[in-house]
PDB file of C-alpha atoms in Angstrom:
ATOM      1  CA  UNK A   1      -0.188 -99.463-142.729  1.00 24.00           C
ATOM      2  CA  UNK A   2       3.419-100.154-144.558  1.00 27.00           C
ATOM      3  CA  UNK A   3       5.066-103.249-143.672  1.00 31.00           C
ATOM      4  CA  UNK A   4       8.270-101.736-142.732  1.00 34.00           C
ATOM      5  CA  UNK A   5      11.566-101.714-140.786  1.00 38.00           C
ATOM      6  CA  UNK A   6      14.507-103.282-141.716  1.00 47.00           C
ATOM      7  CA  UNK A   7      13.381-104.158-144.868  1.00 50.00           C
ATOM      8  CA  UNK A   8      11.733-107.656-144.371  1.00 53.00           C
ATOM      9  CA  UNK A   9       8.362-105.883-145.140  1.00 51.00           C
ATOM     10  CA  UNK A  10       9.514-105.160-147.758  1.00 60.00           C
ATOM     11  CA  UNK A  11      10.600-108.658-149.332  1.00 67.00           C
ATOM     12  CA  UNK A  12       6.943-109.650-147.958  1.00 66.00           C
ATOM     13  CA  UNK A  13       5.527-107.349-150.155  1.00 69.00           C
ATOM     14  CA  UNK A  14       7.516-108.915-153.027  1.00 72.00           C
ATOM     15  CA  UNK A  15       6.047-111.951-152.299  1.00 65.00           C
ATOM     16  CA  UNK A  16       2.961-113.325-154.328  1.00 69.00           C
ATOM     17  CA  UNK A  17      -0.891-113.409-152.442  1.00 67.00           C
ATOM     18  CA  UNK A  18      -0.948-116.456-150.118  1.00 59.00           C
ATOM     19  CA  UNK A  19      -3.721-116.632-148.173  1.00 62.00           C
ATOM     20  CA  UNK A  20      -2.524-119.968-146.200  1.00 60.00           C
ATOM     21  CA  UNK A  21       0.105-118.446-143.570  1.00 55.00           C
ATOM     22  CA  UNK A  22      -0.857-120.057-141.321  1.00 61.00           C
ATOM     23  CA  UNK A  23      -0.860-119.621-137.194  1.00 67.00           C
ATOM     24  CA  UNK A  24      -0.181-115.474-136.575  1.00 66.00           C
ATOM     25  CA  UNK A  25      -0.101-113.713-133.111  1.00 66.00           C
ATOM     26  CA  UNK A  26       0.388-116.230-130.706  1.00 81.00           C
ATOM     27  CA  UNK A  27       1.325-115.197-127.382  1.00 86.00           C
ATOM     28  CA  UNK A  28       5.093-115.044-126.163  1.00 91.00           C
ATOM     29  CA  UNK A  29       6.226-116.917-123.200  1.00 94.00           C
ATOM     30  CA  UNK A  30       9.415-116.549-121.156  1.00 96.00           C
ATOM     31  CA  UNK A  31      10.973-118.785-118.604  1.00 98.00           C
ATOM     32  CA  UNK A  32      11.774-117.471-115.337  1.00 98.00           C
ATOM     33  CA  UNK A  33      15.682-116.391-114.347  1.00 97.00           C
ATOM     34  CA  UNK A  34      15.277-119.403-112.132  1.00 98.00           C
ATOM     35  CA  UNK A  35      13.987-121.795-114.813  1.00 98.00           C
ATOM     36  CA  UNK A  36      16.314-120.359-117.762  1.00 98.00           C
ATOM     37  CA  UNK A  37      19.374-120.592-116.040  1.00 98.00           C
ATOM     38  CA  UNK A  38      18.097-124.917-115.422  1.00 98.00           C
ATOM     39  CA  UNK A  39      17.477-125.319-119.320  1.00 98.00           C
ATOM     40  CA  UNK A  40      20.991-123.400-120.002  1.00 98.00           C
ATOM     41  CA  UNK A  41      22.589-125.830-118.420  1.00 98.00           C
ATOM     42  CA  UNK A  42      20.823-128.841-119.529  1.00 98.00           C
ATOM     43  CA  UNK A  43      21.257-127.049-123.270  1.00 98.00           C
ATOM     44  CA  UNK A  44      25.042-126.993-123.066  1.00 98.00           C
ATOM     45  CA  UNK A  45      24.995-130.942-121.239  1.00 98.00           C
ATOM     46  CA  UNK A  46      23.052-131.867-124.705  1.00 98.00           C
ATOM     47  CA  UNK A  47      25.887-129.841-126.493  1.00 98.00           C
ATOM     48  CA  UNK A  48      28.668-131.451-124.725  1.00 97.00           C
ATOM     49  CA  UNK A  49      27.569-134.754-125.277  1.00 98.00           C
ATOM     50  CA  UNK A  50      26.691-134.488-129.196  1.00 98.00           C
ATOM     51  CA  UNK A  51      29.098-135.121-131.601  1.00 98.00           C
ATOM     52  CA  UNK A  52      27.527-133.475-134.724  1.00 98.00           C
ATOM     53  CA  UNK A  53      25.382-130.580-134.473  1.00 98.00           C
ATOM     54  CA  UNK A  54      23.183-128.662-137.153  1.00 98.00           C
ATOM     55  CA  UNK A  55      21.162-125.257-136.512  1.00 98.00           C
ATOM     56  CA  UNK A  56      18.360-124.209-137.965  1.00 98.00           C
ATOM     57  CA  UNK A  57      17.462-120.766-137.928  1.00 98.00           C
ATOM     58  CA  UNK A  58      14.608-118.327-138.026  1.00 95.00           C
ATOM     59  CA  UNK A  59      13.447-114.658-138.464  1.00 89.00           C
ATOM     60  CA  UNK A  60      13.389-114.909-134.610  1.00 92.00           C
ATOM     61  CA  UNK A  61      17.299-114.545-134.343  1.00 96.00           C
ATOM     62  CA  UNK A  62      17.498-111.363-136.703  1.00 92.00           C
ATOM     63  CA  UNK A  63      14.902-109.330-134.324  1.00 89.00           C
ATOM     64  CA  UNK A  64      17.440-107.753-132.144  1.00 90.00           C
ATOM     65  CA  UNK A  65      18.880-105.791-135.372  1.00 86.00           C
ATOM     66  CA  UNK A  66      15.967-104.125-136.221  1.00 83.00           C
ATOM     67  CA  UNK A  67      14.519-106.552-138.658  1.00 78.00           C
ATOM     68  CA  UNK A  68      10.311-107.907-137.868  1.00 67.00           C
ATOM     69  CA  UNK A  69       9.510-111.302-137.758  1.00 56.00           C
ATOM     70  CA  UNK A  70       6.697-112.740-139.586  1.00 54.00           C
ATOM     71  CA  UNK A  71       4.645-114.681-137.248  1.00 56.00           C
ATOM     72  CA  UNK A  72       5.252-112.688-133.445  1.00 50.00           C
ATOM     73  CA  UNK A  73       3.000-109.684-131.902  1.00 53.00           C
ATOM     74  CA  UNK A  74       3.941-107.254-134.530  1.00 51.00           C
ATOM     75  CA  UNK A  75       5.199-109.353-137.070  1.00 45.00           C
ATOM     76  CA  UNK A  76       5.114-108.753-140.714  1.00 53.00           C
ATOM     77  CA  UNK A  77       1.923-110.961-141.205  1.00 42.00           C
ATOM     78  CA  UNK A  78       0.184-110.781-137.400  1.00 50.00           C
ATOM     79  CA  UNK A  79      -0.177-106.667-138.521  1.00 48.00           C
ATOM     80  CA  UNK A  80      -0.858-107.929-142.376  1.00 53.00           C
ATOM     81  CA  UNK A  81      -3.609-110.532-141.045  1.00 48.00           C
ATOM     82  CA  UNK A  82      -4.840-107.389-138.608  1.00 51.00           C
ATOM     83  CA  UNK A  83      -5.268-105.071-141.249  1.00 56.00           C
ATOM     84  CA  UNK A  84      -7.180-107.057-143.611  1.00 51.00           C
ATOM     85  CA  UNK A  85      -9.580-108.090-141.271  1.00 51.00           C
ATOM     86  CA  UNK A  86     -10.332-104.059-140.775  1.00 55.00           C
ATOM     87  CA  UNK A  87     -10.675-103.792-144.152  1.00 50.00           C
ATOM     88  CA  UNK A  88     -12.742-106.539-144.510  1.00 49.00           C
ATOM     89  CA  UNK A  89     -15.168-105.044-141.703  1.00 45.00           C
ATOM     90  CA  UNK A  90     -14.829-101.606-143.393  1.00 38.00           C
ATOM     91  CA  UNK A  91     -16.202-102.623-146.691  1.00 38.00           C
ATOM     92  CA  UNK A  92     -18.796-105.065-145.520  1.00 35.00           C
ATOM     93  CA  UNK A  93     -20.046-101.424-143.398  1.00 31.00           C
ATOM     94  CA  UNK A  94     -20.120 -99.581-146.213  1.00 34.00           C
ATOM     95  CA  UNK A  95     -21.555-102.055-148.510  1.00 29.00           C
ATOM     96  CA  UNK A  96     -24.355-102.712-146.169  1.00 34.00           C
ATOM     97  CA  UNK A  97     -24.792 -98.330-146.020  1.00 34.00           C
ATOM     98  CA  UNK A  98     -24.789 -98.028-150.033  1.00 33.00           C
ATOM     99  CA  UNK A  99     -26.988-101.399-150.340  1.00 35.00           C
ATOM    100  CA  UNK A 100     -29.648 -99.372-147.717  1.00 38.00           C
ATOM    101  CA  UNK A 101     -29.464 -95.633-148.996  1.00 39.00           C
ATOM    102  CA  UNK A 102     -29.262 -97.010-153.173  1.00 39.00           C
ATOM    103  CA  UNK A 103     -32.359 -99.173-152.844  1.00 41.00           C
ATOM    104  CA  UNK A 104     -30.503-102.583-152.673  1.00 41.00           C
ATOM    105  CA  UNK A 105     -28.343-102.010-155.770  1.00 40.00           C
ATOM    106  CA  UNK A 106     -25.890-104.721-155.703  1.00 38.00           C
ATOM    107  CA  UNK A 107     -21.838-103.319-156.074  1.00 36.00           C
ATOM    108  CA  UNK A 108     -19.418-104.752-157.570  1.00 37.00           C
ATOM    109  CA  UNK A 109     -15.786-104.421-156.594  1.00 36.00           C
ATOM    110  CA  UNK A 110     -13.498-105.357-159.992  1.00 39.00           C
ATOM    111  CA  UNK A 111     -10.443-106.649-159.365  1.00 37.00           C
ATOM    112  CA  UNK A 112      -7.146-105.405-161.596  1.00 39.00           C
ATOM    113  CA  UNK A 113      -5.694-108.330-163.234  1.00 42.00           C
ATOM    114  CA  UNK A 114      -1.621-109.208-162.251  1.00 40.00           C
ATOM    115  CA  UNK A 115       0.843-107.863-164.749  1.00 42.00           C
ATOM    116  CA  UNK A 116       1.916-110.712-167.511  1.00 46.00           C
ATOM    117  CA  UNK A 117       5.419-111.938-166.014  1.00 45.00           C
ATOM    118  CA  UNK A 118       8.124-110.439-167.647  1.00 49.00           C
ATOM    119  CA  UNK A 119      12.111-111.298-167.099  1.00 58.00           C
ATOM    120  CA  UNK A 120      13.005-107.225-167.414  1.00 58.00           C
ATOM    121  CA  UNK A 121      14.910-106.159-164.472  1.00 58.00           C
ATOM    122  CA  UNK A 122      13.224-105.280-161.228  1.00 58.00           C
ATOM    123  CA  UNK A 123      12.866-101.639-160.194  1.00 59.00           C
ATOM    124  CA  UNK A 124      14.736-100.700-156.795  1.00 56.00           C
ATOM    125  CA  UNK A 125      12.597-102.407-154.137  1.00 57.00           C
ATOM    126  CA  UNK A 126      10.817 -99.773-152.306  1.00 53.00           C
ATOM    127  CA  UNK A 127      11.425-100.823-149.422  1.00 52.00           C
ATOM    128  CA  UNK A 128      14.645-102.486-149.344  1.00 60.00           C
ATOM    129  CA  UNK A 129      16.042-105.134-146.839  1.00 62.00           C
ATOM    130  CA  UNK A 130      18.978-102.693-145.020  1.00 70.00           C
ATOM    131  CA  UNK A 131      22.504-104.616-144.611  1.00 76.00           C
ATOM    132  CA  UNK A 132      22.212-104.972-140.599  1.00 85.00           C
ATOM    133  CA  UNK A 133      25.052-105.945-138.406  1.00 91.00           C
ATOM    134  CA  UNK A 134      25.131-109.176-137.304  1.00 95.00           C
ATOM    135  CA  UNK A 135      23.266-110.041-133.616  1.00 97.00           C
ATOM    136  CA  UNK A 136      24.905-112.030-130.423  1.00 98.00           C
ATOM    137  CA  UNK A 137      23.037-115.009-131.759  1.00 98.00           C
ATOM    138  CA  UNK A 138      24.919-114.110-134.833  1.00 98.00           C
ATOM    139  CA  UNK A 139      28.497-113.812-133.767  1.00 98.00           C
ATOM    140  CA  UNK A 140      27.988-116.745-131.499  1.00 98.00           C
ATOM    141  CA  UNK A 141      26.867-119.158-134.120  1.00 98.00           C
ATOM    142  CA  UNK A 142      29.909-118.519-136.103  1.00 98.00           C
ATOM    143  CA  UNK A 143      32.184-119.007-133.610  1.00 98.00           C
ATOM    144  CA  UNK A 144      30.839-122.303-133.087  1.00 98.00           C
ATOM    145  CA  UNK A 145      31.109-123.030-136.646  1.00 98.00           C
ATOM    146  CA  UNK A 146      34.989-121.996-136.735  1.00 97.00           C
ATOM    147  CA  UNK A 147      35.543-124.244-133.648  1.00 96.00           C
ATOM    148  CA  UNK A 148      34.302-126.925-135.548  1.00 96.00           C
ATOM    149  CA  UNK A 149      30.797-127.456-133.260  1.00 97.00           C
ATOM    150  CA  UNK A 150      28.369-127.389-135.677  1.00 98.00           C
ATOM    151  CA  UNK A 151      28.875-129.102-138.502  1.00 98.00           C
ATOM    152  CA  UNK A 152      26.121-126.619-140.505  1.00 98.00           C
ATOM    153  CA  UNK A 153      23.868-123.643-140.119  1.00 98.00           C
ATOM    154  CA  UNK A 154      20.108-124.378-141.860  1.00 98.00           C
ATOM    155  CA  UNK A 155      18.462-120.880-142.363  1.00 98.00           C
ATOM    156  CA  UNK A 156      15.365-119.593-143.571  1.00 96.00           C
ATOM    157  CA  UNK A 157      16.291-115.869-143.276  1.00 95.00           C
ATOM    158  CA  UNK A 158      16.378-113.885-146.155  1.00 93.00           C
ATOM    159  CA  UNK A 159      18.288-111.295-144.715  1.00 93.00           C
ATOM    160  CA  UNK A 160      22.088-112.348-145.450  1.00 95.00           C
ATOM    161  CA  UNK A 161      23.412-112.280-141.804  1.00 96.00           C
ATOM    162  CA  UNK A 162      24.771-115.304-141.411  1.00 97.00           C
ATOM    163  CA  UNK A 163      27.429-114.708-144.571  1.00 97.00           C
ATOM    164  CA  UNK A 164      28.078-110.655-142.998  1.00 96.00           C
ATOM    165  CA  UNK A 165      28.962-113.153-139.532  1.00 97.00           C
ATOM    166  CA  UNK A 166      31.684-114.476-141.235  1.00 97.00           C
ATOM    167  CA  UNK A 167      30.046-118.255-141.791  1.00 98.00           C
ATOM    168  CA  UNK A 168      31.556-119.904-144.841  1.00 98.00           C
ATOM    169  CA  UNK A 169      29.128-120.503-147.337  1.00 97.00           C
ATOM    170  CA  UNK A 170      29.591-124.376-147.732  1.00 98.00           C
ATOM    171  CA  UNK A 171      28.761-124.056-143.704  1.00 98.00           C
ATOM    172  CA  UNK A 172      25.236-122.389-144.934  1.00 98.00           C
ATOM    173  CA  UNK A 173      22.184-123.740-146.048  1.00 98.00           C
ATOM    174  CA  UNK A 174      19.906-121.044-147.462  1.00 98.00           C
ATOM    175  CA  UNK A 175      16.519-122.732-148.145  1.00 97.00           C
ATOM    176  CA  UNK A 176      14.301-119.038-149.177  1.00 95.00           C
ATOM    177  CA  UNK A 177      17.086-117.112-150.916  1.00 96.00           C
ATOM    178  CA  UNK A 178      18.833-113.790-149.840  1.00 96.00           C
ATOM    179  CA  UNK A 179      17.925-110.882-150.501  1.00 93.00           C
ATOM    180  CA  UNK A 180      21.768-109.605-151.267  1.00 95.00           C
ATOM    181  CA  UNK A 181      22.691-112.759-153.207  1.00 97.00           C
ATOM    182  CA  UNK A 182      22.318-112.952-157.036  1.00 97.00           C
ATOM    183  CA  UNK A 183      23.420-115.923-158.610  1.00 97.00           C
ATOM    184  CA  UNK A 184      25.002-116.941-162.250  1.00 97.00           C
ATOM    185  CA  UNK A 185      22.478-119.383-164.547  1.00 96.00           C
ATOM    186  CA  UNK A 186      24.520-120.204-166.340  1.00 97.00           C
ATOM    187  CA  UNK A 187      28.185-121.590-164.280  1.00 97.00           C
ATOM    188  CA  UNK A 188      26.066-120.987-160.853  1.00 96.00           C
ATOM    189  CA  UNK A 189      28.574-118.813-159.216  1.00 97.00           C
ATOM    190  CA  UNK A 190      27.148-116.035-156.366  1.00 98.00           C
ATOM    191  CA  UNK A 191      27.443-112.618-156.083  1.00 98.00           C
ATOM    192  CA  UNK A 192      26.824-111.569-152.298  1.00 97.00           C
ATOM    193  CA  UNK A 193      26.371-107.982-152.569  1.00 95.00           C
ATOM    194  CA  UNK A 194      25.966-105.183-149.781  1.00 91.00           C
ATOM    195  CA  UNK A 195      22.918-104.012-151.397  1.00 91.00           C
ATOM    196  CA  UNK A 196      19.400-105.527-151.678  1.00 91.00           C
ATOM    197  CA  UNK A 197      19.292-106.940-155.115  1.00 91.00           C
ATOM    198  CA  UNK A 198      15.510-106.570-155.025  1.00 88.00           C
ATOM    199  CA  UNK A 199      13.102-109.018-157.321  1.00 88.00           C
ATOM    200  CA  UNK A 200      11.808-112.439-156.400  1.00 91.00           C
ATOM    201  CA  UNK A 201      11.445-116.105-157.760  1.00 92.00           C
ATOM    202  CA  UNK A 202      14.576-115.712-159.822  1.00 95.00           C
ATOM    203  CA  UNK A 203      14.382-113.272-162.448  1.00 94.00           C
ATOM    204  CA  UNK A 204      17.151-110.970-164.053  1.00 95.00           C
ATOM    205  CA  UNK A 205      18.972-108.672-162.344  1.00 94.00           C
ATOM    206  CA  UNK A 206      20.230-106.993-165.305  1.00 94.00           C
ATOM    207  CA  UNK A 207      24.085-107.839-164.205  1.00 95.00           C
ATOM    208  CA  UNK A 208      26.472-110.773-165.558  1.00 96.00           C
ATOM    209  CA  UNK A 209      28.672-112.608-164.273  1.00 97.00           C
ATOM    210  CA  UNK A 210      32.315-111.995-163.034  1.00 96.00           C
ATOM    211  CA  UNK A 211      34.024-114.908-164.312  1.00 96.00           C
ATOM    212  CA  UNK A 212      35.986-114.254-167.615  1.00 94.00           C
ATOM    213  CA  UNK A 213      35.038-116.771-168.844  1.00 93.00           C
ATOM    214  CA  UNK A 214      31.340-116.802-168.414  1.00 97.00           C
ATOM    215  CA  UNK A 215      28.514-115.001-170.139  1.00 92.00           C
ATOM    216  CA  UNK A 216      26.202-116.058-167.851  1.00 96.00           C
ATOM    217  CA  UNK A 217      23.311-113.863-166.649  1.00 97.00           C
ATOM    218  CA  UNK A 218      22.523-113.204-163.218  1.00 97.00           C
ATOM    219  CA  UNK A 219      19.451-113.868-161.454  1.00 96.00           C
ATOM    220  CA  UNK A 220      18.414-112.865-157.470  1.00 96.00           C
ATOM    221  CA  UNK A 221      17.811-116.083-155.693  1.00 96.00           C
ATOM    222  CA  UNK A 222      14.373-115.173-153.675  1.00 94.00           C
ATOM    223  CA  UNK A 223      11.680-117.765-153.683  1.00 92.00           C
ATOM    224  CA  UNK A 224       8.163-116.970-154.178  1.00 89.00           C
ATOM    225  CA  UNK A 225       5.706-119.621-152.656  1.00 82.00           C
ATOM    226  CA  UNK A 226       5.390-122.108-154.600  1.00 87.00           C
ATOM    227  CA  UNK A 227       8.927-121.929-155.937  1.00 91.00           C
ATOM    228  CA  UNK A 228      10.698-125.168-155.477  1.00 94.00           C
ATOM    229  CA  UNK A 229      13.948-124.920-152.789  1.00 96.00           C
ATOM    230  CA  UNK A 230      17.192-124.833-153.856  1.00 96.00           C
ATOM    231  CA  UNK A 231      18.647-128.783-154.979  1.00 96.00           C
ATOM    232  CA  UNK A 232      21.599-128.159-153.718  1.00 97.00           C
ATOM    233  CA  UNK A 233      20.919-126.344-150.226  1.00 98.00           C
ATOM    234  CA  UNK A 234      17.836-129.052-149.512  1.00 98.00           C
ATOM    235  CA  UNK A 235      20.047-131.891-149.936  1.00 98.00           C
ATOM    236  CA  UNK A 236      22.381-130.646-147.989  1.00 98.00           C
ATOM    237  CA  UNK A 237      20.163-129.494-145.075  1.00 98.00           C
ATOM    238  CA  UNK A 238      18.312-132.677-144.959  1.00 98.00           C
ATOM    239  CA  UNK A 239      21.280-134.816-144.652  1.00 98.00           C
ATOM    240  CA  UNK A 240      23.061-133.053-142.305  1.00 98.00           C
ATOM    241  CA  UNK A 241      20.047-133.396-140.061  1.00 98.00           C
ATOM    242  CA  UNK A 242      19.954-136.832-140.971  1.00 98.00           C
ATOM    243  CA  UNK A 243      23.571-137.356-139.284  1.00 98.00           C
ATOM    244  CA  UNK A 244      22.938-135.084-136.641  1.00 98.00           C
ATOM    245  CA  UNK A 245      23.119-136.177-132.759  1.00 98.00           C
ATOM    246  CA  UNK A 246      21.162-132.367-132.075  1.00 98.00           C
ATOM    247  CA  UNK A 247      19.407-130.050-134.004  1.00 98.00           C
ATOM    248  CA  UNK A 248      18.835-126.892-132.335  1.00 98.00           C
ATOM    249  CA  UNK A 249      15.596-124.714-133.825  1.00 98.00           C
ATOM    250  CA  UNK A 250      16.517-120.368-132.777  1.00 98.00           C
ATOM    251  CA  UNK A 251      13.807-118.000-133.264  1.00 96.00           C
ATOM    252  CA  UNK A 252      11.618-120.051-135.459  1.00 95.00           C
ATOM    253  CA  UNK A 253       8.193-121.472-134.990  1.00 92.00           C
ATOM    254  CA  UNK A 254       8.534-123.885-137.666  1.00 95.00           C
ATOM    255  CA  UNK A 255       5.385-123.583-139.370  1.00 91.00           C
ATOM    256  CA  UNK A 256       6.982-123.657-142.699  1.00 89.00           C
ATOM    257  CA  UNK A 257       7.496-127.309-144.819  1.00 90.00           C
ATOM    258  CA  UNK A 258       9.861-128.259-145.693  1.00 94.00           C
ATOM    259  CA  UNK A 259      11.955-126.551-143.882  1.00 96.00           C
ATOM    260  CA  UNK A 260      10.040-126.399-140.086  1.00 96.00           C
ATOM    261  CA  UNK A 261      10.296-130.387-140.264  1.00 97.00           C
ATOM    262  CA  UNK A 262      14.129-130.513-140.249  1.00 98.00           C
ATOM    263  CA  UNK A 263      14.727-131.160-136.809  1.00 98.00           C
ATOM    264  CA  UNK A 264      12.365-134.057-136.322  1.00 98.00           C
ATOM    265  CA  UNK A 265      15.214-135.605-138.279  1.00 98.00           C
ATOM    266  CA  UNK A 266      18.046-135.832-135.776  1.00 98.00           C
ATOM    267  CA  UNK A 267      18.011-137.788-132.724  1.00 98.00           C
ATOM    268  CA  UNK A 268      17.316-134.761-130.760  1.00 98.00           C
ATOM    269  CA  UNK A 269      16.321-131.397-130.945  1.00 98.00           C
ATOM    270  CA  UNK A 270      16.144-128.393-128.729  1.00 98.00           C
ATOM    271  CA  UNK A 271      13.235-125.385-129.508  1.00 98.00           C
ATOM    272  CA  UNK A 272      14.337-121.632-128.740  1.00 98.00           C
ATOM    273  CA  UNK A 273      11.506-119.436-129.606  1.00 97.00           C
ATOM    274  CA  UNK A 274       9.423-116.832-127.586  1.00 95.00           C
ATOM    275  CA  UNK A 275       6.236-118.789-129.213  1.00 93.00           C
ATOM    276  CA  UNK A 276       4.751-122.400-129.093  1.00 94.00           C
ATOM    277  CA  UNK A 277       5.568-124.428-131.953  1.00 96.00           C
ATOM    278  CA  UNK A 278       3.773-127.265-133.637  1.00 95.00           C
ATOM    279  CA  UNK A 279       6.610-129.403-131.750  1.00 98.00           C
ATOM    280  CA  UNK A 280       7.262-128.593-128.527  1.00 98.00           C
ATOM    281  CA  UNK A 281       6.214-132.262-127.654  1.00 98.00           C
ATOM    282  CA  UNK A 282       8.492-133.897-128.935  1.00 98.00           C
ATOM    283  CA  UNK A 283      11.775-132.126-128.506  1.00 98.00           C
ATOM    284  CA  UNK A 284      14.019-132.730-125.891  1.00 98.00           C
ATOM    285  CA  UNK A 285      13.833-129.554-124.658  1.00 98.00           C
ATOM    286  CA  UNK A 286      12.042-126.404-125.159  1.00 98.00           C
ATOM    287  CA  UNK A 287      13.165-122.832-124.038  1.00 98.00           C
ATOM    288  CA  UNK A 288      10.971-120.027-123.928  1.00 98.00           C
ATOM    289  CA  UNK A 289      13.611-116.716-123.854  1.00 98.00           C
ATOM    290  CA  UNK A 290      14.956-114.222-126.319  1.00 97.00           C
ATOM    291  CA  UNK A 291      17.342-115.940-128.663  1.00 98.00           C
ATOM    292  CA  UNK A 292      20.320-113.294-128.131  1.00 98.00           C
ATOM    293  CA  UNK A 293      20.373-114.412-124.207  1.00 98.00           C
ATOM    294  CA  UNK A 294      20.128-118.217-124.292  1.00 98.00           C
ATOM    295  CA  UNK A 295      23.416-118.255-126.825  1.00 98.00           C
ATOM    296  CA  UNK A 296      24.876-115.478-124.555  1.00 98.00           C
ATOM    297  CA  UNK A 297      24.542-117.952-121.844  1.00 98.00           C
ATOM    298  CA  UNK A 298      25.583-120.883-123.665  1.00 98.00           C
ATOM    299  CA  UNK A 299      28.540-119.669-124.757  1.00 98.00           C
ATOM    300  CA  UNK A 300      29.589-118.316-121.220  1.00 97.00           C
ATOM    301  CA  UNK A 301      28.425-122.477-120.178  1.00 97.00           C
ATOM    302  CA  UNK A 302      30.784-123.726-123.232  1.00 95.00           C
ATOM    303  CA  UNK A 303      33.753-121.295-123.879  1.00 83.00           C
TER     304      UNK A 303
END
């Protein structure tokens, strides 16, 4: 089965083998009207009364346009972890059929080796991350930004919404790279792009850079695994969570270090995700509802 639809399957595929993904499939919950519209308004009390606020966001806020997430019913690695367990149980069948009808003869399965790494330009992705429009959750996070109530915006999304939103870069902390975003290695300057530039962990695109007086190659900015996070971003995101009076978490289970441990950071932190995370304990409050309606409410609450 292709890992399609909106293109995030498609950046998974990118992606080297990493068996360690972690917790896949859990259940959704949602709060009742009743109980939502209590934690709205207890969500924009905590708002009020913080002075500096960071976000952190995940692949949950970027479902309403179309694009999977990774971790929910049908996301990107529930259906990957599904389908390799068929195919596990299909080969171990016929195994077990050739092992009885060939007299025990043992088979074994070769595996073709990875191509050497090579800095030539990647082919079109096949599957490339389409340049959405940006959701409520969106719209309503840069507004917020421009009216100077959060002080940043931590993502993990690949998919370049926050920057079509309208959020200034030096508002944005992108810890996994974007898929539209190509950067200079030489002077640093980036490129955001309405196209996917395709590749991952930072090889050529086969573009320079803009500046006249720069030579520099570019490079696309998508981390691979084990692929260090961006200085600059990191530093960034960790002390702005360091100063913050509220960190809320949208549409992320935080399962992924560094970046899931951000918001035991601040003094508090709020969880909105449709999925337990590995810190619901400890945050000062925890709603289970799509992403798009809490921020609809909460900006009805603040505006």
């Amino acid at each position: 089965m292709p890992l399609s639809g909106g293109g995030s399957g498609g950046y998974a595929a990118r992606l080297s083998e990493y068996k360690n993904k972690g917790v896949v499939g859990l259940p959704e919950r949602h709060d009742s009207t009743r109980v939502l519209e209590k934690k709205l308004l207890k969500l924009a009390q905590l708002v009020y009364a913080s002075p500096k606020i960071a976000v952190l966001t995940g692949a949950g806020i970027s479902t309403s346009a179309g694009i999977p997430d990774f971790r929910g019913p049908k996301g990107i690695w529930t259906l990957e972890d599904k389908e390799k367990k068929k195919a596990g149980k299909s080969r171990k069948r016929k195994h077990e059929e050739t092992s009885t009808e060939g007299g025990g003869e043992e088979v074994t399965l070769e595996m073709e080796s990875p191509p050497p790494p090579s800095d030539d330009p990647p082919p079109p992705p096949d599957d490339p991350f389409q340049a959405v429009p940006p959701t409520p959750t969106h719209m309503a996070l840069a507004k917020l930004v421009s009216c100077n109530v959060l002080q940043c915006i931590i993502t993990q999304n690949v998919d370049g919404v926050h920057l079509r939103s309208g959020v200034p870069r030096d508002k944005l902390c992108i810890l996994h790279g974007d898929c539209f975003t190509e950067k200079c290695e030489k002077c640093g300057e980036e490129y955001f792009r309405d196209f996917d530039i395709g590749g991952v962990s930072f090889k050529y695109t086969g573009r320079s850079c803009e500046k006249a007086d720069c030579d520099g190659l570019l490079r696309d900015t998508i981390l691979d695994w084990e692929d260090e996070l961006p200085e600059k971003d990191w530093d960034m995101a960790q002390d702005v969570c360091d100063e913050a009076d509220l960190v809320l978490a949208l549409g992320t289970s935080l399962r992924i270090v560094p970046a899931g441990q951000l918001p035991l950071r601040a003094k508090k932190f709020v969880i909105v995700n449709l999925q337990n995370t590995p810190y619901d304990s400890e945050a000062e409050l925890v709603i289970h509802a799509k992403v798009d309606e809490v921020m609809t409410g909460l900006m009805k609450l603040l505006l």
